Short mmCIF file of C-alpha atoms and ligand atoms in Angstrom, two decimals:
data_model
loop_
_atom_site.label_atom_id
_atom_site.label_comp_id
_atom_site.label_asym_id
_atom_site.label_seq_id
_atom_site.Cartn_x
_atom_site.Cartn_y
_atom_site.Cartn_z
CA UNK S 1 0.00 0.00 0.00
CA UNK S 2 1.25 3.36 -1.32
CA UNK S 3 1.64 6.55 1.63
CA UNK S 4 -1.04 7.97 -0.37
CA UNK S 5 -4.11 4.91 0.01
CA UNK S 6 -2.35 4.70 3.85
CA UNK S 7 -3.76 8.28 4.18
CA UNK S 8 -6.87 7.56 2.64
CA UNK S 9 -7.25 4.39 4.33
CA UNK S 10 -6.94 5.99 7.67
CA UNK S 11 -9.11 8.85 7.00
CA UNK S 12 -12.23 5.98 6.27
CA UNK S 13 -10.90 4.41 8.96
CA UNK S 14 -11.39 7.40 11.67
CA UNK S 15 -14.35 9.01 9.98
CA UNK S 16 -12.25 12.50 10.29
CA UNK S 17 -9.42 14.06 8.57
CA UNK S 18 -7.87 17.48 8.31
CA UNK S 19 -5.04 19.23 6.36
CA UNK S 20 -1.55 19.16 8.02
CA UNK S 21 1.25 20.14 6.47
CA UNK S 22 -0.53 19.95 2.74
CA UNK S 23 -1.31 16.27 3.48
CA UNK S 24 -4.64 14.93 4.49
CA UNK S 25 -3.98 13.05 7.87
CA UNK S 26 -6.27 11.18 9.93
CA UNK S 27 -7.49 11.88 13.37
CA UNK S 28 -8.32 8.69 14.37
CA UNK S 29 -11.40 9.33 16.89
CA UNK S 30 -11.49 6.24 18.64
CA UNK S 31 -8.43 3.86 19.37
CA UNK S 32 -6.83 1.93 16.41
CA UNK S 33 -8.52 0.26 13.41
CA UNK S 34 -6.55 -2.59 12.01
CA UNK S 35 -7.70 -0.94 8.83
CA UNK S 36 -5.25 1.98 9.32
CA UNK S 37 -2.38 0.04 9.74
CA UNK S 38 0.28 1.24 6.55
CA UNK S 39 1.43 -3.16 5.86
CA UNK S 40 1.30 -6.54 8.40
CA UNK S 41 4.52 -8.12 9.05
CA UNK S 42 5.55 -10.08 12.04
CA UNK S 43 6.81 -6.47 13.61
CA UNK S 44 3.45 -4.49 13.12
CA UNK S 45 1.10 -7.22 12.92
CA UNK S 46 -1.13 -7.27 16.02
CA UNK S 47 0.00 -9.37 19.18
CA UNK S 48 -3.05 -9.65 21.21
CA UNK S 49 -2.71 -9.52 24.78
CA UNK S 50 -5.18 -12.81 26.48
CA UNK S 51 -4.33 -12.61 29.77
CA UNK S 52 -2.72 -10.52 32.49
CA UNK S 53 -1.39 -12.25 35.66
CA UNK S 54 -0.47 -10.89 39.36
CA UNK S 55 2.19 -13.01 40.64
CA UNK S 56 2.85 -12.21 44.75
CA UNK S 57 6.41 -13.66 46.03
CA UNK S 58 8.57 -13.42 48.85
CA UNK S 59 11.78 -14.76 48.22
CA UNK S 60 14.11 -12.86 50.30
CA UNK S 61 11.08 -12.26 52.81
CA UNK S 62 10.47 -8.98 51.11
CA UNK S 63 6.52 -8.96 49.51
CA UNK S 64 7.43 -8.76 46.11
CA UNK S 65 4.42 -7.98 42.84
CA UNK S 66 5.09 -8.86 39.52
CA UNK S 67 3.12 -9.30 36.65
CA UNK S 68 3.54 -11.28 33.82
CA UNK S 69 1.25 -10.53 30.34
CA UNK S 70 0.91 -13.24 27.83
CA UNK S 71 0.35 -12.62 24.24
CA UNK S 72 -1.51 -14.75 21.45
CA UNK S 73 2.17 -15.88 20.18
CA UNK S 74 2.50 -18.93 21.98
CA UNK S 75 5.50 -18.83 24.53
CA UNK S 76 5.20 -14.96 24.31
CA UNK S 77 4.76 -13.33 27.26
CA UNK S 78 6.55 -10.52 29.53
CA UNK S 79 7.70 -9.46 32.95
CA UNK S 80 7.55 -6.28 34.71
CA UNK S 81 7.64 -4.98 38.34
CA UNK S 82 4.85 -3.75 40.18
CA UNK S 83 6.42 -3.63 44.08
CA UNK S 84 4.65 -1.58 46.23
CA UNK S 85 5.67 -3.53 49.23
CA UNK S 86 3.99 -1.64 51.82
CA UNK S 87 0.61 -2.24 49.56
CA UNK S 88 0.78 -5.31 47.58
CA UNK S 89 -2.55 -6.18 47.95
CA UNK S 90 -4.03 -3.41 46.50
CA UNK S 91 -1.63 -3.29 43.78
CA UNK S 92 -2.90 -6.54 43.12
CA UNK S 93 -6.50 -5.83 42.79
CA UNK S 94 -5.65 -2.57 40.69
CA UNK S 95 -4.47 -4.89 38.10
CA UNK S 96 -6.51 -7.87 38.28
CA UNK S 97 -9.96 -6.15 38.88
CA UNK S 98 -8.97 -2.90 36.77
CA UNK S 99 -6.08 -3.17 34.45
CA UNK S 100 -6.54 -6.63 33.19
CA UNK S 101 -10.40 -6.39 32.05
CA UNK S 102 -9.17 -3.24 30.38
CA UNK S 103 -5.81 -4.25 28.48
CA UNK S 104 -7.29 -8.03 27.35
CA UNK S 105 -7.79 -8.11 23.71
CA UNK S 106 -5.35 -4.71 23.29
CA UNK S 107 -2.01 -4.53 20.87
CA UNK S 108 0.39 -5.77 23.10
CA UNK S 109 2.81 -3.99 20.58
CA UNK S 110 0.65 -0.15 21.56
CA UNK S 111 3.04 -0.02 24.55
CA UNK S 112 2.70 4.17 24.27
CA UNK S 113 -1.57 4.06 23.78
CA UNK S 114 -1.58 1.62 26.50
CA UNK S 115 0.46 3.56 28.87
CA UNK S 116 -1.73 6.31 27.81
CA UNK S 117 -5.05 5.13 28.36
CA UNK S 118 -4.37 3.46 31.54
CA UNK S 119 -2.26 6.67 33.20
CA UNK S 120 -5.45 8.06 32.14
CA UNK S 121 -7.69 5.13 33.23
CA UNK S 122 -9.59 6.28 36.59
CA UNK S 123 -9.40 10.24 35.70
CA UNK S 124 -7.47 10.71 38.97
CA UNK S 125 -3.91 9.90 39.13
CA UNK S 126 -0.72 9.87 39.70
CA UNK S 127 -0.90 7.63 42.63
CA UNK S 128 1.53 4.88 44.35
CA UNK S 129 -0.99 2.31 43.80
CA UNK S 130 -2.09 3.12 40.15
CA UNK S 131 1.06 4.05 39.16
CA UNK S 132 2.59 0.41 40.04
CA UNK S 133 0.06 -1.34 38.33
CA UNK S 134 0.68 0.28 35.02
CA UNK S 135 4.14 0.13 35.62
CA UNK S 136 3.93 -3.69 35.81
CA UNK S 137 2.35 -4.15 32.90
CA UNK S 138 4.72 -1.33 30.66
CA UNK S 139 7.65 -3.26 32.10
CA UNK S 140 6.21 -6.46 30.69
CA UNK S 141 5.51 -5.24 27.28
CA UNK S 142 8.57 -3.65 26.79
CA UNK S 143 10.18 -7.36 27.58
CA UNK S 144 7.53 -8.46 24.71
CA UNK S 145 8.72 -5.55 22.28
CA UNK S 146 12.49 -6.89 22.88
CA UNK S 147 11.86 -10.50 22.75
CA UNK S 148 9.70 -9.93 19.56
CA UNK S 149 12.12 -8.36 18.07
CA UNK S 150 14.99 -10.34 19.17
CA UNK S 151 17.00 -7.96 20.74
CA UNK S 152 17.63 -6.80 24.35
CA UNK S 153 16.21 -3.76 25.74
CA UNK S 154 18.60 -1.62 25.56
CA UNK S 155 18.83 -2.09 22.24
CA UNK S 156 15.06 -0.77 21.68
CA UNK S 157 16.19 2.53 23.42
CA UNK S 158 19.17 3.29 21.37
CA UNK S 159 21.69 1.01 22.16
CA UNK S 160 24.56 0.40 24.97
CA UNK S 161 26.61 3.97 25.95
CA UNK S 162 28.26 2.04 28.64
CA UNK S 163 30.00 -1.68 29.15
CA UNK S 164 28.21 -2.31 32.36
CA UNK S 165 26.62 -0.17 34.78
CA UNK S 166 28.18 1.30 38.05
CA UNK S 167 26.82 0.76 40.90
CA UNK S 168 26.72 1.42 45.14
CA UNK S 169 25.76 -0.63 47.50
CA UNK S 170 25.26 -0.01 51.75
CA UNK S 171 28.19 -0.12 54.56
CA UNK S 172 25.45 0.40 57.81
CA UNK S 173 26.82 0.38 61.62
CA UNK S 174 26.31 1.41 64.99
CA UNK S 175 30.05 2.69 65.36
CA UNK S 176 32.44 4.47 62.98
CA UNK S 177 34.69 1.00 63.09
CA UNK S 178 32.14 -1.05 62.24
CA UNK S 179 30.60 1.60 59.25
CA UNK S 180 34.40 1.57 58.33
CA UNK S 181 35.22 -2.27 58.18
CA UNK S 182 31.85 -2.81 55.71
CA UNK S 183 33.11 -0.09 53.69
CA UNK S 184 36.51 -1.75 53.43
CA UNK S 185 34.81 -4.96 52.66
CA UNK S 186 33.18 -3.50 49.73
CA UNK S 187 36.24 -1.62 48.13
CA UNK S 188 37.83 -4.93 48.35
CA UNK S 189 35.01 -6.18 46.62
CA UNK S 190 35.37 -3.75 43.82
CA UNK S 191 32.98 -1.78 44.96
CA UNK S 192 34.22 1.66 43.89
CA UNK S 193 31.04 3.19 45.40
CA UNK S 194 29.83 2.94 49.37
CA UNK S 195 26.89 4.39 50.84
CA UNK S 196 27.32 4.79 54.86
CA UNK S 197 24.95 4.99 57.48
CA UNK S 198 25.27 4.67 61.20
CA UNK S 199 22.96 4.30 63.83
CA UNK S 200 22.64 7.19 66.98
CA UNK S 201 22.98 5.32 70.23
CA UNK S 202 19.34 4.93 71.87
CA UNK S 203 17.71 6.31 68.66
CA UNK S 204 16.50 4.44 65.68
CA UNK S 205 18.08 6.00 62.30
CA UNK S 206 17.52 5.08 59.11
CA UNK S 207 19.50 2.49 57.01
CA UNK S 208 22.01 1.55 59.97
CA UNK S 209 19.64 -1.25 62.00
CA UNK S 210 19.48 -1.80 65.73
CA UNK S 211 21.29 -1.04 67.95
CA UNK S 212 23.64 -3.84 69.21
CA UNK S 213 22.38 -6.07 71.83
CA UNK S 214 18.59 -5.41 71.19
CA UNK S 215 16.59 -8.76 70.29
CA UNK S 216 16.05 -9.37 66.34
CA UNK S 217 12.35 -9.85 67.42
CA UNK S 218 12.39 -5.90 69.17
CA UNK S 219 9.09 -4.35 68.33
CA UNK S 220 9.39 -1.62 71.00
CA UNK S 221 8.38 2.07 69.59
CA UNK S 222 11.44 3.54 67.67
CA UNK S 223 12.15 7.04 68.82
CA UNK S 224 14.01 9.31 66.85
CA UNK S 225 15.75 12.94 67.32
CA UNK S 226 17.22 14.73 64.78
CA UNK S 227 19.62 16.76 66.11
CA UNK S 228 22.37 14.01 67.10
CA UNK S 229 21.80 12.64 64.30
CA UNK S 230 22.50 15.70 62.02
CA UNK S 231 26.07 16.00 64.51
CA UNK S 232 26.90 13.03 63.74
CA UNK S 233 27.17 12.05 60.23
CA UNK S 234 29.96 14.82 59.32
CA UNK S 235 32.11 13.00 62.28
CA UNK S 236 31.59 9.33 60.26
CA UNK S 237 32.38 11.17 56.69
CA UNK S 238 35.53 12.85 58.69
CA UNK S 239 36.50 9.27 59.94
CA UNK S 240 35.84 7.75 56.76
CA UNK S 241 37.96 10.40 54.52
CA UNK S 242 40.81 9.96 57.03
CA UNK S 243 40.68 6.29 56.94
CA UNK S 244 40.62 5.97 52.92
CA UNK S 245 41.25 9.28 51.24
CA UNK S 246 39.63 10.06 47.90
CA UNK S 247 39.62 5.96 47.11
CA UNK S 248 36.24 5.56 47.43
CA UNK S 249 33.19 7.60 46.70
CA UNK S 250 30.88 7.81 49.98
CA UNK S 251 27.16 8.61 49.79
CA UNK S 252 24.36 9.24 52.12
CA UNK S 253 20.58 9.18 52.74
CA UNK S 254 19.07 11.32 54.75
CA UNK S 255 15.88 9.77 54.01
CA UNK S 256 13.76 12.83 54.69
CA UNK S 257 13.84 12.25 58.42
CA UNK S 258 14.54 15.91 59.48
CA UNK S 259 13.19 19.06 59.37
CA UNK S 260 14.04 21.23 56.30
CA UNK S 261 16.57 23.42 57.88
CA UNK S 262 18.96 20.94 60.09
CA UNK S 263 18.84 19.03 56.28
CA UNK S 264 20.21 22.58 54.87
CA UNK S 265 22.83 22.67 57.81
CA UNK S 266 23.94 18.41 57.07
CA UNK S 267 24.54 19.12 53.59
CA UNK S 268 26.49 22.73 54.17
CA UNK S 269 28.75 20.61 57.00
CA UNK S 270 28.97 18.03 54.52
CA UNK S 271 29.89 19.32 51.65
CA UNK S 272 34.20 19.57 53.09
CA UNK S 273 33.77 15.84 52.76
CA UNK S 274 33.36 15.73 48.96
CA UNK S 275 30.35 13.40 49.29
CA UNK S 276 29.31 11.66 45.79
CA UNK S 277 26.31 12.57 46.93
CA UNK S 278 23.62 13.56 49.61
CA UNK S 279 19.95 11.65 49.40
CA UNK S 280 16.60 13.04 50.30
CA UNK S 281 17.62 15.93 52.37
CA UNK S 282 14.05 16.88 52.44
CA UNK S 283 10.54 14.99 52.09
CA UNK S 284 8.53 15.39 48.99
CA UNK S 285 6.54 17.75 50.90
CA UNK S 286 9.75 20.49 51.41
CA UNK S 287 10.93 20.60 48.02
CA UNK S 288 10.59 24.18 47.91
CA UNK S 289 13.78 24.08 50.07
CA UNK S 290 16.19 22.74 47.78
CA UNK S 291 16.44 26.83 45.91
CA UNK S 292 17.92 27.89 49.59
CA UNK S 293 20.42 25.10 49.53
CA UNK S 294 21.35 25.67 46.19
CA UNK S 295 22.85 29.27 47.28
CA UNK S 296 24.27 27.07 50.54
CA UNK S 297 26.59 24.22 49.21
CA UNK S 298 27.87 22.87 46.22
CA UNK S 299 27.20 19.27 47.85
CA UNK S 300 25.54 16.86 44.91
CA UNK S 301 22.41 16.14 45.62
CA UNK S 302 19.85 13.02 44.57
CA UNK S 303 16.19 13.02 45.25
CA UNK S 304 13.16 11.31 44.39
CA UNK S 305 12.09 7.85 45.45
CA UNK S 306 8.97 9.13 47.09
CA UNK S 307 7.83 11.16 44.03
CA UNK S 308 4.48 10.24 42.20
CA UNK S 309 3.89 12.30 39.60
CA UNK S 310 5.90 14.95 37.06
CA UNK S 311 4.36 17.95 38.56
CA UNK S 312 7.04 16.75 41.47
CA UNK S 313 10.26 16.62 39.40
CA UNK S 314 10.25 18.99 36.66
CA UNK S 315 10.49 22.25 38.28
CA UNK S 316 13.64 20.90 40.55
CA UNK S 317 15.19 19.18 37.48
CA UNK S 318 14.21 22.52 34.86
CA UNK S 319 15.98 24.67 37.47
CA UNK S 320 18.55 22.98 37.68
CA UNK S 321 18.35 22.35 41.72
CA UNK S 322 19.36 18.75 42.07
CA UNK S 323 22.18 16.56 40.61
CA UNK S 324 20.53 13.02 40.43
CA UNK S 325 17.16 12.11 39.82
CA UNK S 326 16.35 9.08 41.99
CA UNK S 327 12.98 7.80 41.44
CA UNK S 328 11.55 4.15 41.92
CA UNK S 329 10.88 3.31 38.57
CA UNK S 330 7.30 1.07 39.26
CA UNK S 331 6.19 4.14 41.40
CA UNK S 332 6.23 6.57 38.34
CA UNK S 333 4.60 4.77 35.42
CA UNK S 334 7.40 2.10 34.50
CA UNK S 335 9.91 2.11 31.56
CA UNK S 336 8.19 4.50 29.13
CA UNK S 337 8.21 7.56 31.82
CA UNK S 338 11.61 6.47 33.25
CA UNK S 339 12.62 6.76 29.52
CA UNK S 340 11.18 10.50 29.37
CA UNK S 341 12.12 11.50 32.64
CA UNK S 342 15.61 9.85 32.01
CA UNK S 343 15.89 12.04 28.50
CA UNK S 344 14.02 15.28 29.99
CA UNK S 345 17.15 15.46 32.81
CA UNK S 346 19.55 14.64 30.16
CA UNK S 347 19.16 18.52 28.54
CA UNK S 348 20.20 20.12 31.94
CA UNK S 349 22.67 17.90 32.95
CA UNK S 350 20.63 15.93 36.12
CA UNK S 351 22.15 12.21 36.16
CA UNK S 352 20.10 8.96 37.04
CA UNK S 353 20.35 7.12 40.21
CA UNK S 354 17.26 4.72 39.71
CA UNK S 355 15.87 3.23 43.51
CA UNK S 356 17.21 -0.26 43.29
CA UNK S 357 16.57 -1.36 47.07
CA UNK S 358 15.08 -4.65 48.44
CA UNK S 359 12.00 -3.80 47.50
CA UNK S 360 12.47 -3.24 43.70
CA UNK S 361 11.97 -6.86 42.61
CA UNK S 362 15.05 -8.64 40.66
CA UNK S 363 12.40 -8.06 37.35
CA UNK S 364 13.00 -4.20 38.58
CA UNK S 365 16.35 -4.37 38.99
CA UNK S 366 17.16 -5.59 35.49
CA UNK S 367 14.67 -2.84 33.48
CA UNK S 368 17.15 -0.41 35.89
CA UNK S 369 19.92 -1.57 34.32
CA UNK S 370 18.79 -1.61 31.14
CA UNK S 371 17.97 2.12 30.98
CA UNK S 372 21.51 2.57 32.38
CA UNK S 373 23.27 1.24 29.56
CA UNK S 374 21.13 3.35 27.23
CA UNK S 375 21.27 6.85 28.82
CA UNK S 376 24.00 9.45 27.93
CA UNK S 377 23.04 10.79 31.31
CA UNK S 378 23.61 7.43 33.88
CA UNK S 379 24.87 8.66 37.38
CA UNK S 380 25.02 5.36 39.21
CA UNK S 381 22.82 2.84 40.26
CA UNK S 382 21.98 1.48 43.65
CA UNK S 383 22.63 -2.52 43.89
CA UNK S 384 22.35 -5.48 46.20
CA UNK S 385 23.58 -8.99 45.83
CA UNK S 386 20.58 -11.28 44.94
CA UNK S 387 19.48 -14.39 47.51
CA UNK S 388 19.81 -18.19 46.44
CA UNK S 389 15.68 -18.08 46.35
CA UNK S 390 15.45 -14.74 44.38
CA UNK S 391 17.86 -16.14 41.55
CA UNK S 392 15.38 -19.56 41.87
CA UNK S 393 12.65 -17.87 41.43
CA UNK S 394 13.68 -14.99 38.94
CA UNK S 395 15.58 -17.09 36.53
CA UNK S 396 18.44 -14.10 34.33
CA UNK S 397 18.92 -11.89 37.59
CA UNK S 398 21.46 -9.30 36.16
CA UNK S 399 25.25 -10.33 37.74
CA UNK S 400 26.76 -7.99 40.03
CA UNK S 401 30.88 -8.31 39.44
CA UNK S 402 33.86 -6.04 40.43
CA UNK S 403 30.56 -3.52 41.15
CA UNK S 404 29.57 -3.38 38.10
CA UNK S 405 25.98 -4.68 37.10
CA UNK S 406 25.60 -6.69 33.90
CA UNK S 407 22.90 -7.77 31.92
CA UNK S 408 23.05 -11.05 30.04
CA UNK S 409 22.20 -9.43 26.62
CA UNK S 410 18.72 -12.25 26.24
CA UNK S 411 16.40 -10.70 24.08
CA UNK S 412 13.55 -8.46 26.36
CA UNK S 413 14.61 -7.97 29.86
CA UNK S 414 16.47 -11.17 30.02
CA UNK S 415 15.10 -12.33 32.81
CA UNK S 416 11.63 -14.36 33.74
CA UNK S 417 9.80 -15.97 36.51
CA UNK S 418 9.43 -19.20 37.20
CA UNK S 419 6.09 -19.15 39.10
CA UNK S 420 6.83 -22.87 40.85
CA UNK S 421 9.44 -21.58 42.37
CA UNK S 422 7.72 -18.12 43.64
CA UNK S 423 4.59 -20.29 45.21
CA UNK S 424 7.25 -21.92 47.66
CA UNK S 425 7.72 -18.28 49.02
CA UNK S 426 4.14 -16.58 49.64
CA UNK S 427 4.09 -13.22 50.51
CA UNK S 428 3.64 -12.64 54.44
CA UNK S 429 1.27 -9.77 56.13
CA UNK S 430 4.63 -9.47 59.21
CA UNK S 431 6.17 -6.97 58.89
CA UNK S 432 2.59 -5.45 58.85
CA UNK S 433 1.98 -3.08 55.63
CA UNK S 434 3.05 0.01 57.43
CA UNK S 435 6.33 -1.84 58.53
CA UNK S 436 5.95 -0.36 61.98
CA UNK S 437 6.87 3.89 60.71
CA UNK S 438 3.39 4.98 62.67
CA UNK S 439 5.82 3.29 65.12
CA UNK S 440 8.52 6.00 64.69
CA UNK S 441 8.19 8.64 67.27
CA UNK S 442 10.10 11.79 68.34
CA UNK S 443 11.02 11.52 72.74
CA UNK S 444 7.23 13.12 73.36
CA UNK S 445 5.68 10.88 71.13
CA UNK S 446 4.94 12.84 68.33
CA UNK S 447 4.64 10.12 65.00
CA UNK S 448 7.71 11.59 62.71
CA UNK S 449 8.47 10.97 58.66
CA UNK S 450 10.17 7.62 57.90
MG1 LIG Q 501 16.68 6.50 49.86
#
């Protein structure tokens, strides 16, 4: 079929057309008519999507969601994340009592048009539990596109701009020695990046565990202060630097835990330390702060694994206030808005630090890596060594060597399920879904941000 019929074909096809550009181009009213398509080959013919499943694991005793779409090819289906840990049920019932019904019967190959008309789906949006769903299923069809096509991910986006993909992982204690020895441990490793953390003594803070000598079993409030907290990290970055120079870049997470201005004063006492960079000095809630600390410190900063929606990002990223954008990928919409966001940040110089915690499911982890390998703009990526039972049950878990991540180069995401294996680990309601933060308490009791 010549462009010309195409055009006309289209036009009968939507019932509408207007003049663009001299040609006569369709506006197709309502969704896509096999009709309009230009030519069927394997690549454009239709894959329907039949079926949508919610697969709940907990292989490394972390509630994991992943969803798997199949496709009319037989043997042709996809994997994508969907972890909201804290909510996994409802996650679950967003998909199979929402997004399923919806998507069965669509283009599996419409990845854009389905993101679309899901983000779109229940008129409001831009929520945790909305957003994870989608992103489940966008994960999974982007694993379709590449296995379709025979080629890896990264390939669809452009291509590898790197070998492998950097990476940190956590050094955590309740004493400078101890924070030191991890870090140590991971240099020798090959870890060339360490994120520290180190617990206040008689206070709960965030990343570093108990404190030693309390039972694993503890569920006693946590209470936290701020302020000892805030004089103490610049003394472990001071130990640190004197301990191993400029070997090894150090990083830190404030995790949003203290009010706006003792965050502005951590990163300004900081910033001597040469810090790769500083996490989440404020919650979602203060971002209006980070202008002041702009004018305060030249200390990188990375933010964003609580953010939802766009309207949170593209002000601080467009005015060029942070360093690293450092969302959860499932929490914003999945590949295809990590793939804008990732080339948005690219124009004013903000690199990636995707979330890549527990909590990101292996399936995560690998569509992580493979935006890393295609973006010009890759900062680093947060990593963890996977379990025995996770590599069991998530059969092509990218290989973390020398601290660099690596993806096997298998057409799609490279890696799969094996649902067998993930029914040997259900999910578990303890921790309970709020893993015990209404727990987390300032002295007087007041509840505090996690
Ligand atoms: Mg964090």
């Amino acid at each position: 079929m010549d462009r010309r019929s195409w055009i006309e074909n289209c036009a009968r096809a939507a019932g509408a057309a207007s003049i663009v550009g001299g040609l006569q181009l369709a506006l197709p009213r309502r969704g896509w008519s096999a009709e309009a398509q230009p030519k069927e080959n394997r690549d454009t013919k239709p894959l329907t999507i039949t079926d949508i499943k919610t697969i709940l694991t907990a292989p490394a005793k972390i509630r994991l969601v992943v969803v798997k779409v199949l496709t009319s090819e037989p043997g042709l289906h996809g994997v994508g994340c969907a972890t909201f840990t804290q909510r996994a049920r409802v996650v679950e019932t967003a998909i199979d009592r929402y997004l399923r019904p919806f998507l069965v019967g669509k283009n599996a190959l419409d990845i854009q048009d389905i993101f679309q008309s899901s983000y779109l789906s229940s008129y409001w949006r831009n929520g945790p539990v909305l957003n994870n769903a989608i992103s489940g299923v966008d994960m999974a069809l982007w694993d379709i596109l590449g296995k379709r096509a025979g080629v890896p991910v990264y390939q669809l986006f452009g291509g590898r701009c790197r070998k492998a993909v950097d990476t940190y992982r956590h050094a955590s204690g309740a004493s400078f020695e101890e924070v030191a020895d991890k870090v140590a441990a991971l240099v020798a490793e090959g870890q060339r990046h360490v994120r520290v953390q180190m617990s206040v003594e008689g206070l709960a803070t965030y990343g570093a565990g108990r404190q030693p000598g309390a039972p694993e079993d503890d569920r006693r409030p946590q209470v936290w202060d701020p302020k000892p907290y805030v004089l103490m990290v610049p003394k472990l970055f001071e130990h640190l630097r004197k301990k191993f120079g400029d070997k090894v870049e150090l990083l830190h997470d404030v995790h949003e835990r203290v009010p706006p201005i003792l965050g502005v004063q951590l990163v300004k006492d900081l910033e001597q330390f040469r810090p790769f960079f500083v996490e989440d000095p404020f919650s979602p809630e203060d971002i209006g702060y980070f202008k002041h600390l702009r004018q305060q410190a030249s200390t990188p900063i990375a933010m964003g694994e609580l953010f939802n929606s766009p309207h949170e990002w593209l002000g601080l990223v467009s005015d060029r206030l942070i360093d690293f954008i450092r969302v959860h990928i499932s929490q914003m919409g999945g590949l295809t808005m990590a793939k804008k966001m990732a080339a948005m940040c690219e124009f004013f110089s903000v690199r990636t630090a995707w979330h890549g915690p527990g909590d990101t499911s292996p399936v995560g982890h690998a569509a992580n890596v493979h935006l890393d390998l295609a973006a010009p703009n890759f900062g680093i990526q947060e990593a963890r060594v996977f379990t025995d039972a996770e590599r069991e049950v998530f059969p092509g878990c990218p290989e973390l060597k020398d601290g660099y991540l690596w993806a096997n180069d298998q057409p799609g995401l490279g890696i799969d399920i094996d649902e067998k294996a993930a029914a040997k680990y259900p999910i578990q309601d303890d921790p309970p879904f709020d893993f015990r933060w209404g727990e987390l308490r300032r002295a007087d009791g007041t509840v505090t941000k996690p």
